[in-house]
Amino acid sequence: MNHNLAEMEAQVLREINEASTDDELQRVRIKYLGRKGEISALLKQIGNLPPEERPEFGAAVNALRAKVTQRIAERKAELETQALEESLRRDTIDVSLPGELFEIGGLHPLTKSLREITSILSSMGFTVYESREAETDEMNFVKLNIPQGHPARDMQETFYLSDTTLLRTHTSPGQIRGMLALEGKLPVRFIVPGRVYRRDQTDASHHPVFFQVEGLAIDVDITFKHLRGVISTLMSRFFGQDVTVRLRPSYFPFTEPSCEVDISCVFCKGQGCSVCSNSGFLEVAGAGMVHPQVLINGGYDPEQVSGFAFGFGLDRLAMLKYGIDDIRLLYGNDKRFLSQFRGL
Ligand code: PHE
C-alpha cells in the first residue's frame, strides 16, 4: 500500500479513537469523508493518475474509506454505550428512599360517632328516618305541645325563615313526621339524626348548628324501663362498660314524665373534675315517655299504645368520646384538628 495512505490511515484511526463525543467524531468524519474531506480528495485524484496506477490506488483509497466509515460507526456505538452507562451510573434511583406520602382522608368525629350510634341502635331494631332541616312552626313546636307563646319556646332561640317556617331547633319534629309516615303501624322504632339550629351565643359548648339524634319507640306496653334499658345499653356500648347512666327528673312539653340523661363523667369516672363541674356527671340527652297528645298528633291512640323518646346531643357525645374541649373545632374544618382522627 501507498506509504502516504498507510500513514493517513494510522492518523485517522487515532483521531477516531480520540474522539470522546459524538460532535468530535462528526468533525473527524467531515475532515476525512466530507465533500471536501481528505479521503474524498484522494478519490478525486484517481482520475489524474496514469491509467496503470489507477486500479491499485483506487482500490487502496476505497478500502481506506470503507475501513474509516466502519470504524466511525463502531466508535459511534462505543460512545453511545459509554454515555448510557455513565447516565445509568449518575442517574441511579435509590429505591430504598421513602416515597411521597399519599394523604388518606378520614371520617369526621361527628360522622364516626353518628355511625357508631346508628349501628348500636339498629342492632336494637331502630331504623333511620331522615327528616328535614327546614321545618314548619307547626311541626317544630305546636305538634309537640309548644303552642305560640309557650315559655318552652324561649329555651330554643329560633332562626325563622318566615312567620311559619324555621330551621328546626331540635330533631323532635321528626317524631311527628316519622309517626305520620308509618300511618299507625306498629312497632314504631326509629331514630332521627341530623343538624339542628339555634340562635344561641357561640362558645366552647354552644354553636348555632349542632347535631342531635332523636329516638322514638312506640308499641303496646312500652314502659320507662325500656327507655332506661335502651339508653344504658347505648351509653355503655358507646363509651365502655364502666359508664353509668343517671336519669334525672326534668320537663319537656312533649314527654311525660320527662328526664335528663346524665352519664358518669368519662374523664374523672364520677370522682368530680372541672369538665363535670365536680358533679361527677355529664348531661347528654333529654328523654321521656311520649306525651299522649303527641301520640295523637302522630296518628296513634294513647289508650292502646305507649312509647318513649330521647334526644341526644351528638356533638357532646363525640366531644366526650374523643376528648374535644371546644365544639367550634367540630365546625372549623381545620386540617390540623381533623387529621388527628384519621384512622381512629
Ligand atoms: N328535643 C329536646 C331538646 O332538644 C330533647 C328531647 C328529645 C327530650 C326527646 C325528650 C324527648 O332539648
mmCIF file of C-alpha atoms and ligand atoms in Angstrom:
data_model
loop_
_atom_site.group_PDB
_atom_site.id
_atom_site.type_symbol
_atom_site.label_atom_id
_atom_site.label_comp_id
_atom_site.label_asym_id
_atom_site.label_seq_id
_atom_site.Cartn_x
_atom_site.Cartn_y
_atom_site.Cartn_z
ATOM 1 C CA MET A 1 0.000 0.000 0.000
ATOM 2 C CA ASN A 2 0.976 3.530 -0.693
ATOM 3 C CA HIS A 3 3.051 4.848 2.174
ATOM 4 C CA ASN A 4 1.040 8.059 2.464
ATOM 5 C CA LEU A 5 -2.188 6.106 2.666
ATOM 6 C CA ALA A 6 -0.834 3.913 5.454
ATOM 7 C CA GLU A 7 0.196 6.985 7.359
ATOM 8 C CA MET A 8 -3.139 8.603 6.805
ATOM 9 C CA GLU A 9 -4.946 5.503 7.976
ATOM 10 C CA ALA A 10 -2.997 5.430 11.200
ATOM 11 C CA GLN A 11 -3.725 9.130 11.691
ATOM 12 C CA VAL A 12 -7.474 8.829 11.016
ATOM 13 C CA LEU A 13 -7.862 5.819 13.268
ATOM 14 C CA ARG A 14 -6.051 7.640 16.058
ATOM 15 C CA GLU A 15 -8.320 10.646 15.676
ATOM 16 C CA ILE A 16 -11.391 8.411 15.680
ATOM 17 C CA ASN A 17 -10.252 6.714 18.890
ATOM 18 C CA GLU A 18 -9.525 10.031 20.497
ATOM 19 C CA ALA A 19 -12.963 11.429 19.706
ATOM 20 C CA SER A 20 -14.754 11.343 23.021
ATOM 21 C CA THR A 21 -18.077 12.868 21.987
ATOM 22 C CA ASP A 22 -20.397 12.468 19.062
ATOM 23 C CA ASP A 23 -19.559 16.030 17.940
ATOM 24 C CA GLU A 24 -15.852 15.322 17.885
ATOM 25 C CA LEU A 25 -16.485 12.156 15.946
ATOM 26 C CA GLN A 26 -18.582 14.075 13.402
ATOM 27 C CA ARG A 27 -15.765 16.541 12.960
ATOM 28 C CA VAL A 28 -13.350 13.702 12.170
ATOM 29 C CA ARG A 29 -15.826 12.209 9.695
ATOM 30 C CA ILE A 30 -16.236 15.558 7.888
ATOM 31 C CA LYS A 31 -12.491 16.135 7.923
ATOM 32 C CA TYR A 32 -11.851 12.894 6.007
ATOM 33 C CA LEU A 33 -15.069 11.750 4.412
ATOM 34 C CA GLY A 34 -16.931 15.058 3.927
ATOM 35 C CA ARG A 35 -17.351 16.555 0.473
ATOM 36 C CA LYS A 36 -14.081 18.461 0.911
ATOM 37 C CA GLY A 37 -12.587 15.788 3.136
ATOM 38 C CA GLU A 38 -9.089 14.394 2.728
ATOM 39 C CA ILE A 39 -10.156 10.906 1.671
ATOM 40 C CA SER A 40 -12.722 12.394 -0.713
ATOM 41 C CA ALA A 41 -9.894 14.462 -2.199
ATOM 42 C CA LEU A 42 -7.836 11.326 -2.758
ATOM 43 C CA LEU A 43 -10.749 9.721 -4.568
ATOM 44 C CA LYS A 44 -10.928 12.718 -6.871
ATOM 45 C CA GLN A 45 -7.204 12.396 -7.610
ATOM 46 C CA ILE A 46 -7.651 8.895 -9.031
ATOM 47 C CA GLY A 47 -8.653 10.342 -12.390
ATOM 48 C CA ASN A 48 -5.422 12.340 -12.606
ATOM 49 C CA LEU A 49 -3.137 9.316 -12.197
ATOM 50 C CA PRO A 50 -1.548 7.451 -15.076
ATOM 51 C CA PRO A 51 -4.011 4.675 -16.098
ATOM 52 C CA GLU A 52 -1.789 1.826 -14.909
ATOM 53 C CA GLU A 53 -1.674 3.221 -11.366
ATOM 54 C CA ARG A 54 -5.352 3.861 -11.092
ATOM 55 C CA PRO A 55 -6.681 0.378 -10.138
ATOM 56 C CA GLU A 56 -4.258 -0.185 -7.311
ATOM 57 C CA PHE A 57 -4.537 3.305 -5.879
ATOM 58 C CA GLY A 58 -8.319 3.350 -6.358
ATOM 59 C CA ALA A 59 -8.719 0.043 -4.558
ATOM 60 C CA ALA A 60 -6.484 1.240 -1.711
ATOM 61 C CA VAL A 61 -8.354 4.537 -1.257
ATOM 62 C CA ASN A 62 -11.744 2.772 -1.386
ATOM 63 C CA ALA A 63 -10.551 0.228 1.156
ATOM 64 C CA LEU A 64 -9.358 3.060 3.361
ATOM 65 C CA ARG A 65 -12.681 4.833 3.002
ATOM 66 C CA ALA A 66 -14.619 1.645 3.885
ATOM 67 C CA LYS A 67 -12.404 0.990 6.867
ATOM 68 C CA VAL A 68 -12.742 4.566 8.178
ATOM 69 C CA THR A 69 -16.517 4.513 7.616
ATOM 70 C CA GLN A 70 -16.826 1.284 9.553
ATOM 71 C CA ARG A 71 -14.567 2.423 12.330
ATOM 72 C CA ILE A 72 -16.523 5.663 12.722
ATOM 73 C CA ALA A 73 -19.739 3.649 13.027
ATOM 74 C CA GLU A 74 -18.120 1.427 15.652
ATOM 75 C CA ARG A 75 -16.813 4.386 17.571
ATOM 76 C CA LYS A 76 -20.239 5.992 17.460
ATOM 77 C CA ALA A 77 -21.752 2.877 19.010
ATOM 78 C CA GLU A 78 -18.996 2.785 21.643
ATOM 79 C CA LEU A 79 -19.656 6.396 22.598
ATOM 80 C CA GLU A 80 -23.382 5.732 22.883
ATOM 81 C CA THR A 81 -22.824 2.756 25.146
ATOM 82 C CA GLN A 82 -20.417 4.761 27.247
ATOM 83 C CA ALA A 83 -22.882 7.635 27.572
ATOM 84 C CA LEU A 84 -25.664 5.258 28.542
ATOM 85 C CA GLU A 85 -23.544 3.533 31.157
ATOM 86 C CA GLU A 86 -22.474 6.834 32.547
ATOM 87 C CA SER A 87 -26.010 8.155 32.817
ATOM 88 C CA LEU A 88 -27.122 4.916 34.446
ATOM 89 C CA ARG A 89 -24.353 5.333 36.980
ATOM 90 C CA ARG A 90 -25.052 9.037 37.521
ATOM 91 C CA ASP A 91 -28.875 8.976 37.495
ATOM 92 C CA THR A 92 -29.442 5.988 39.722
ATOM 93 C CA ILE A 93 -32.717 5.841 41.613
ATOM 94 C CA ASP A 94 -32.427 4.923 45.266
ATOM 95 C CA VAL A 95 -35.375 2.601 45.639
ATOM 96 C CA SER A 96 -34.838 2.454 49.400
ATOM 97 C CA LEU A 97 -35.797 6.140 49.806
ATOM 98 C CA PRO A 98 -39.288 6.577 51.274
ATOM 99 C CA GLY A 99 -41.842 7.549 48.626
ATOM 100 C CA GLU A 100 -44.006 10.609 48.703
ATOM 101 C CA LEU A 101 -46.710 10.230 51.335
ATOM 102 C CA PHE A 102 -50.204 9.974 49.943
ATOM 103 C CA GLU A 103 -52.578 11.595 52.394
ATOM 104 C CA ILE A 104 -55.580 9.465 53.132
ATOM 105 C CA GLY A 105 -58.661 11.221 54.444
ATOM 106 C CA GLY A 106 -60.612 10.111 57.456
ATOM 107 C CA LEU A 107 -64.084 10.410 58.853
ATOM 108 C CA HIS A 108 -65.085 13.486 60.824
ATOM 109 C CA PRO A 109 -65.511 12.711 64.544
ATOM 110 C CA LEU A 110 -69.213 13.584 64.262
ATOM 111 C CA THR A 111 -69.639 11.164 61.360
ATOM 112 C CA LYS A 112 -67.747 8.464 63.234
ATOM 113 C CA SER A 113 -69.848 8.958 66.351
ATOM 114 C CA LEU A 114 -73.106 9.020 64.428
ATOM 115 C CA ARG A 115 -72.232 5.859 62.545
ATOM 116 C CA GLU A 116 -71.413 4.085 65.772
ATOM 117 C CA ILE A 117 -74.605 5.222 67.478
ATOM 118 C CA THR A 118 -76.673 4.282 64.449
ATOM 119 C CA SER A 119 -75.079 0.858 64.388
ATOM 120 C CA ILE A 120 -75.713 0.243 68.104
ATOM 121 C CA LEU A 121 -79.332 1.392 67.890
ATOM 122 C CA SER A 122 -80.009 -0.515 64.690
ATOM 123 C CA SER A 123 -78.834 -3.657 66.479
ATOM 124 C CA MET A 124 -81.764 -2.949 68.836
ATOM 125 C CA GLY A 125 -84.191 -2.672 65.945
ATOM 126 C CA PHE A 126 -84.180 1.071 65.269
ATOM 127 C CA THR A 127 -84.306 2.217 61.671
ATOM 128 C CA VAL A 128 -83.150 5.644 60.453
ATOM 129 C CA TYR A 129 -85.686 8.300 59.492
ATOM 130 C CA GLU A 130 -84.170 11.289 57.737
ATOM 131 C CA SER A 131 -86.424 14.217 58.455
ATOM 132 C CA ARG A 132 -85.959 17.797 57.269
ATOM 133 C CA GLU A 133 -83.941 20.769 58.484
ATOM 134 C CA ALA A 134 -86.331 23.460 57.257
ATOM 135 C CA GLU A 135 -89.470 22.884 59.323
ATOM 136 C CA THR A 136 -92.812 24.427 59.944
ATOM 137 C CA ASP A 137 -93.514 26.157 63.220
ATOM 138 C CA GLU A 138 -96.398 23.698 63.490
ATOM 139 C CA MET A 139 -94.164 20.596 63.467
ATOM 140 C CA ASN A 140 -91.256 22.040 65.380
ATOM 141 C CA PHE A 141 -93.419 23.429 68.184
ATOM 142 C CA VAL A 142 -97.208 23.201 68.035
ATOM 143 C CA LYS A 143 -97.496 19.443 67.394
ATOM 144 C CA LEU A 144 -95.061 18.914 70.263
ATOM 145 C CA ASN A 145 -97.297 20.734 72.757
ATOM 146 C CA ILE A 146 -95.436 24.015 72.413
ATOM 147 C CA PRO A 147 -98.074 26.478 71.141
ATOM 148 C CA GLN A 148 -97.459 30.137 70.338
ATOM 149 C CA GLY A 149 -96.441 31.967 73.475
ATOM 150 C CA HIS A 150 -95.450 28.818 75.391
ATOM 151 C CA PRO A 151 -92.457 29.568 77.618
ATOM 152 C CA ALA A 152 -90.666 26.448 76.328
ATOM 153 C CA ARG A 153 -90.093 28.369 73.090
ATOM 154 C CA ASP A 154 -87.718 30.614 74.996
ATOM 155 C CA MET A 155 -85.394 27.637 75.587
ATOM 156 C CA GLN A 156 -84.867 27.238 71.868
ATOM 157 C CA GLU A 157 -83.810 30.553 70.321
ATOM 158 C CA THR A 158 -85.026 30.092 66.765
ATOM 159 C CA PHE A 159 -83.913 31.042 63.261
ATOM 160 C CA TYR A 160 -87.176 31.879 61.489
ATOM 161 C CA LEU A 161 -87.314 31.614 57.694
ATOM 162 C CA SER A 162 -90.781 33.198 57.600
ATOM 163 C CA ASP A 163 -93.669 33.621 60.052
ATOM 164 C CA THR A 164 -94.487 29.947 59.745
ATOM 165 C CA THR A 165 -91.222 28.243 58.758
ATOM 166 C CA LEU A 166 -87.939 27.921 60.564
ATOM 167 C CA LEU A 167 -84.733 25.923 60.835
ATOM 168 C CA ARG A 168 -85.599 23.099 63.213
ATOM 169 C CA THR A 169 -84.365 23.732 66.730
ATOM 170 C CA HIS A 170 -84.389 20.037 67.603
ATOM 171 C CA THR A 171 -84.938 16.706 65.858
ATOM 172 C CA SER A 172 -88.204 16.109 67.773
ATOM 173 C CA PRO A 173 -90.452 17.231 64.862
ATOM 174 C CA GLY A 174 -89.029 14.107 63.190
ATOM 175 C CA GLN A 175 -91.046 12.142 65.757
ATOM 176 C CA ILE A 176 -94.280 13.526 64.328
ATOM 177 C CA ARG A 177 -93.234 13.171 60.681
ATOM 178 C CA GLY A 178 -91.962 9.627 61.256
ATOM 179 C CA MET A 179 -95.172 8.589 63.023
ATOM 180 C CA LEU A 180 -97.351 10.084 60.302
ATOM 181 C CA ALA A 181 -95.290 8.248 57.668
ATOM 182 C CA LEU A 182 -95.945 4.931 59.451
ATOM 183 C CA GLU A 183 -99.722 5.576 59.407
ATOM 184 C CA GLY A 184 -100.471 3.878 62.714
ATOM 185 C CA LYS A 185 -98.379 0.751 62.056
ATOM 186 C CA LEU A 186 -96.550 -0.926 64.927
ATOM 187 C CA PRO A 187 -93.933 -1.192 66.169
ATOM 188 C CA VAL A 188 -92.560 2.309 65.805
ATOM 189 C CA ARG A 189 -88.831 2.217 66.337
ATOM 190 C CA PHE A 190 -86.676 4.754 64.548
ATOM 191 C CA ILE A 191 -84.009 7.369 65.109
ATOM 192 C CA VAL A 192 -83.791 10.814 63.528
ATOM 193 C CA PRO A 193 -80.207 12.008 63.265
ATOM 194 C CA GLY A 194 -79.332 15.397 61.870
ATOM 195 C CA ARG A 195 -78.467 19.053 62.136
ATOM 196 C CA VAL A 196 -80.423 21.429 64.313
ATOM 197 C CA TYR A 197 -80.130 25.211 64.574
ATOM 198 C CA ARG A 198 -80.320 27.665 67.452
ATOM 199 C CA ARG A 199 -79.513 31.321 67.770
ATOM 200 C CA ASP A 200 -77.597 30.688 70.984
ATOM 201 C CA GLN A 201 -74.416 32.564 71.616
ATOM 202 C CA THR A 202 -71.320 30.744 70.363
ATOM 203 C CA ASP A 203 -68.756 29.497 72.874
ATOM 204 C CA ALA A 204 -66.808 26.354 73.725
ATOM 205 C CA SER A 205 -70.016 24.395 74.271
ATOM 206 C CA HIS A 206 -72.503 26.250 72.037
ATOM 207 C CA HIS A 207 -72.659 26.534 68.288
ATOM 208 C CA PRO A 208 -75.554 27.775 66.112
ATOM 209 C CA VAL A 209 -75.505 24.472 64.229
ATOM 210 C CA PHE A 210 -75.169 21.207 66.043
ATOM 211 C CA PHE A 211 -76.385 17.631 65.775
ATOM 212 C CA GLN A 212 -78.994 15.631 67.617
ATOM 213 C CA VAL A 213 -80.000 12.004 67.476
ATOM 214 C CA GLU A 214 -83.680 11.612 68.248
ATOM 215 C CA GLY A 215 -85.119 8.210 69.101
ATOM 216 C CA LEU A 216 -88.728 7.069 69.196
ATOM 217 C CA ALA A 217 -90.209 3.704 70.161
ATOM 218 C CA ILE A 218 -93.947 3.067 70.312
ATOM 219 C CA ASP A 219 -95.696 -0.235 70.876
ATOM 220 C CA VAL A 220 -98.141 -1.926 73.191
ATOM 221 C CA ASP A 221 -96.916 -1.730 76.804
ATOM 222 C CA ILE A 222 -93.733 0.247 76.280
ATOM 223 C CA THR A 223 -92.566 1.418 79.698
ATOM 224 C CA PHE A 224 -89.962 3.648 81.252
ATOM 225 C CA LYS A 225 -87.849 0.535 81.837
ATOM 226 C CA HIS A 226 -87.480 0.101 78.076
ATOM 227 C CA LEU A 227 -86.276 3.675 77.831
ATOM 228 C CA ARG A 228 -83.739 3.105 80.546
ATOM 229 C CA GLY A 229 -82.582 -0.183 79.035
ATOM 230 C CA VAL A 230 -82.042 1.256 75.577
ATOM 231 C CA ILE A 231 -80.214 4.338 76.856
ATOM 232 C CA SER A 232 -77.990 2.380 79.258
ATOM 233 C CA THR A 233 -77.094 -0.139 76.568
ATOM 234 C CA LEU A 234 -76.356 2.630 74.080
ATOM 235 C CA MET A 235 -74.142 4.523 76.527
ATOM 236 C CA SER A 236 -72.173 1.530 77.754
ATOM 237 C CA ARG A 237 -71.590 0.305 74.209
ATOM 238 C CA PHE A 238 -70.559 3.751 73.020
ATOM 239 C CA PHE A 239 -68.386 4.779 75.984
ATOM 240 C CA GLY A 240 -67.476 1.461 77.596
ATOM 241 C CA GLN A 241 -68.886 -0.756 80.317
ATOM 242 C CA ASP A 242 -67.827 1.397 83.254
ATOM 243 C CA VAL A 243 -70.097 4.298 82.294
ATOM 244 C CA THR A 244 -73.216 4.564 84.421
ATOM 245 C CA VAL A 245 -76.427 6.329 83.441
ATOM 246 C CA ARG A 246 -78.471 8.551 85.722
ATOM 247 C CA LEU A 247 -81.964 9.685 84.783
ATOM 248 C CA ARG A 248 -82.826 12.986 86.438
ATOM 249 C CA PRO A 249 -86.432 14.278 86.556
ATOM 250 C CA SER A 250 -86.994 17.145 84.154
ATOM 251 C CA TYR A 251 -89.630 18.713 81.954
ATOM 252 C CA PHE A 252 -90.345 18.675 78.244
ATOM 253 C CA PRO A 253 -93.787 19.579 76.874
ATOM 254 C CA PHE A 254 -93.792 16.529 74.558
ATOM 255 C CA THR A 255 -92.850 13.836 77.084
ATOM 256 C CA GLU A 256 -94.472 12.917 80.387
ATOM 257 C CA PRO A 257 -92.763 12.022 82.597
ATOM 258 C CA SER A 258 -89.530 13.565 81.336
ATOM 259 C CA CYS A 259 -85.928 13.258 82.364
ATOM 260 C CA GLU A 260 -82.447 14.430 81.585
ATOM 261 C CA VAL A 261 -79.947 11.684 80.825
ATOM 262 C CA ASP A 262 -76.654 12.034 82.668
ATOM 263 C CA ILE A 263 -73.679 9.709 82.356
ATOM 264 C CA SER A 264 -70.883 9.333 84.883
ATOM 265 C CA CYS A 265 -68.076 11.667 83.882
ATOM 266 C CA VAL A 266 -65.856 9.876 81.368
ATOM 267 C CA PHE A 267 -62.828 11.948 82.428
ATOM 268 C CA CYS A 268 -62.870 11.521 86.242
ATOM 269 C CA LYS A 269 -65.037 8.369 86.343
ATOM 270 C CA GLY A 270 -67.503 10.130 88.602
ATOM 271 C CA GLN A 271 -64.953 11.471 91.077
ATOM 272 C CA GLY A 272 -65.577 15.111 90.175
ATOM 273 C CA CYS A 273 -63.422 17.270 87.892
ATOM 274 C CA SER A 274 -63.545 20.568 86.016
ATOM 275 C CA VAL A 275 -65.309 19.082 82.995
ATOM 276 C CA CYS A 276 -68.265 17.852 85.091
ATOM 277 C CA SER A 277 -68.135 20.857 87.448
ATOM 278 C CA ASN A 278 -67.291 18.464 90.252
ATOM 279 C CA SER A 279 -70.670 16.786 89.967
ATOM 280 C CA GLY A 280 -69.293 13.507 88.611
ATOM 281 C CA PHE A 281 -72.000 13.550 85.912
ATOM 282 C CA LEU A 282 -72.427 14.943 82.404
ATOM 283 C CA GLU A 283 -75.735 15.695 80.702
ATOM 284 C CA VAL A 284 -76.036 14.033 77.297
ATOM 285 C CA ALA A 285 -79.742 13.857 76.406
ATOM 286 C CA GLY A 286 -83.344 14.677 77.154
ATOM 287 C CA ALA A 287 -85.880 11.858 77.231
ATOM 288 C CA GLY A 288 -89.217 10.678 78.495
ATOM 289 C CA MET A 289 -92.444 8.838 77.797
ATOM 290 C CA VAL A 290 -94.199 10.225 74.736
ATOM 291 C CA HIS A 291 -96.976 12.617 75.783
ATOM 292 C CA PRO A 292 -100.474 11.261 74.925
ATOM 293 C CA GLN A 293 -101.234 14.350 72.827
ATOM 294 C CA VAL A 294 -98.059 13.796 70.774
ATOM 295 C CA LEU A 295 -99.150 10.210 70.107
ATOM 296 C CA ILE A 296 -102.493 11.538 68.915
ATOM 297 C CA ASN A 297 -100.764 14.157 66.741
ATOM 298 C CA GLY A 298 -98.773 11.340 65.137
ATOM 299 C CA GLY A 299 -101.877 9.241 64.484
ATOM 300 C CA TYR A 300 -101.569 6.804 67.413
ATOM 301 C CA ASP A 301 -104.097 6.037 70.181
ATOM 302 C CA PRO A 302 -102.682 6.654 73.675
ATOM 303 C CA GLU A 303 -105.279 4.237 75.073
ATOM 304 C CA GLN A 304 -103.764 1.428 73.010
ATOM 305 C CA VAL A 305 -100.070 2.158 72.829
ATOM 306 C CA SER A 306 -97.302 3.942 74.686
ATOM 307 C CA GLY A 307 -93.802 4.993 73.795
ATOM 308 C CA PHE A 308 -90.579 6.619 74.799
ATOM 309 C CA ALA A 309 -88.456 9.246 73.095
ATOM 310 C CA PHE A 310 -84.977 10.575 73.567
ATOM 311 C CA GLY A 311 -82.835 13.262 72.040
ATOM 312 C CA PHE A 312 -79.037 13.029 72.329
ATOM 313 C CA GLY A 313 -76.641 15.840 71.626
ATOM 314 C CA LEU A 314 -74.301 14.172 69.151
ATOM 315 C CA ASP A 315 -71.622 16.849 69.441
ATOM 316 C CA ARG A 316 -71.484 16.320 73.189
ATOM 317 C CA LEU A 317 -71.118 12.571 72.747
ATOM 318 C CA ALA A 318 -68.334 12.984 70.173
ATOM 319 C CA MET A 319 -66.529 15.550 72.319
ATOM 320 C CA LEU A 320 -66.618 13.286 75.379
ATOM 321 C CA LYS A 321 -65.558 10.242 73.411
ATOM 322 C CA TYR A 322 -62.619 11.912 71.662
ATOM 323 C CA GLY A 323 -61.640 14.382 74.381
ATOM 324 C CA ILE A 324 -62.504 17.507 72.356
ATOM 325 C CA ASP A 325 -62.882 20.548 74.577
ATOM 326 C CA ASP A 326 -64.389 23.080 72.174
ATOM 327 C CA ILE A 327 -67.441 22.433 69.973
ATOM 328 C CA ARG A 328 -66.212 25.026 67.446
ATOM 329 C CA LEU A 329 -63.387 22.668 66.488
ATOM 330 C CA LEU A 330 -66.015 20.338 65.032
ATOM 331 C CA TYR A 331 -67.101 23.001 62.553
ATOM 332 C CA GLY A 332 -63.803 24.779 61.793
ATOM 333 C CA ASN A 333 -62.584 22.406 59.074
ATOM 334 C CA ASP A 334 -59.037 22.798 60.346
ATOM 335 C CA LYS A 335 -56.948 20.007 58.853
ATOM 336 C CA ARG A 336 -54.613 20.025 61.844
ATOM 337 C CA PHE A 337 -57.573 19.117 64.013
ATOM 338 C CA LEU A 338 -59.280 16.730 61.613
ATOM 339 C CA SER A 339 -56.135 14.793 60.715
ATOM 340 C CA GLN A 340 -55.905 13.647 64.329
ATOM 341 C CA PHE A 341 -58.926 11.433 63.748
ATOM 342 C CA ARG A 342 -57.555 9.779 60.636
ATOM 343 C CA GLY A 343 -57.554 6.060 61.074
ATOM 344 C CA LEU A 344 -59.113 6.164 64.563
HETATM 345 N N1 PHE B 1 -85.883 17.864 71.856
HETATM 346 C C1 PHE B 1 -85.340 18.013 73.180
HETATM 347 C C2 PHE B 1 -84.271 19.114 73.150
HETATM 348 O O1 PHE B 1 -83.800 19.456 72.109
HETATM 349 C C3 PHE B 1 -84.718 16.718 73.667
HETATM 350 C C4 PHE B 1 -85.722 15.629 73.863
HETATM 351 C C5 PHE B 1 -85.964 14.723 72.826
HETATM 352 C C6 PHE B 1 -86.434 15.485 75.048
HETATM 353 C C7 PHE B 1 -86.906 13.703 73.019
HETATM 354 C C8 PHE B 1 -87.335 14.482 75.228
HETATM 355 C C9 PHE B 1 -87.553 13.591 74.197
HETATM 356 O O2 PHE B 1 -83.907 19.635 74.177
#
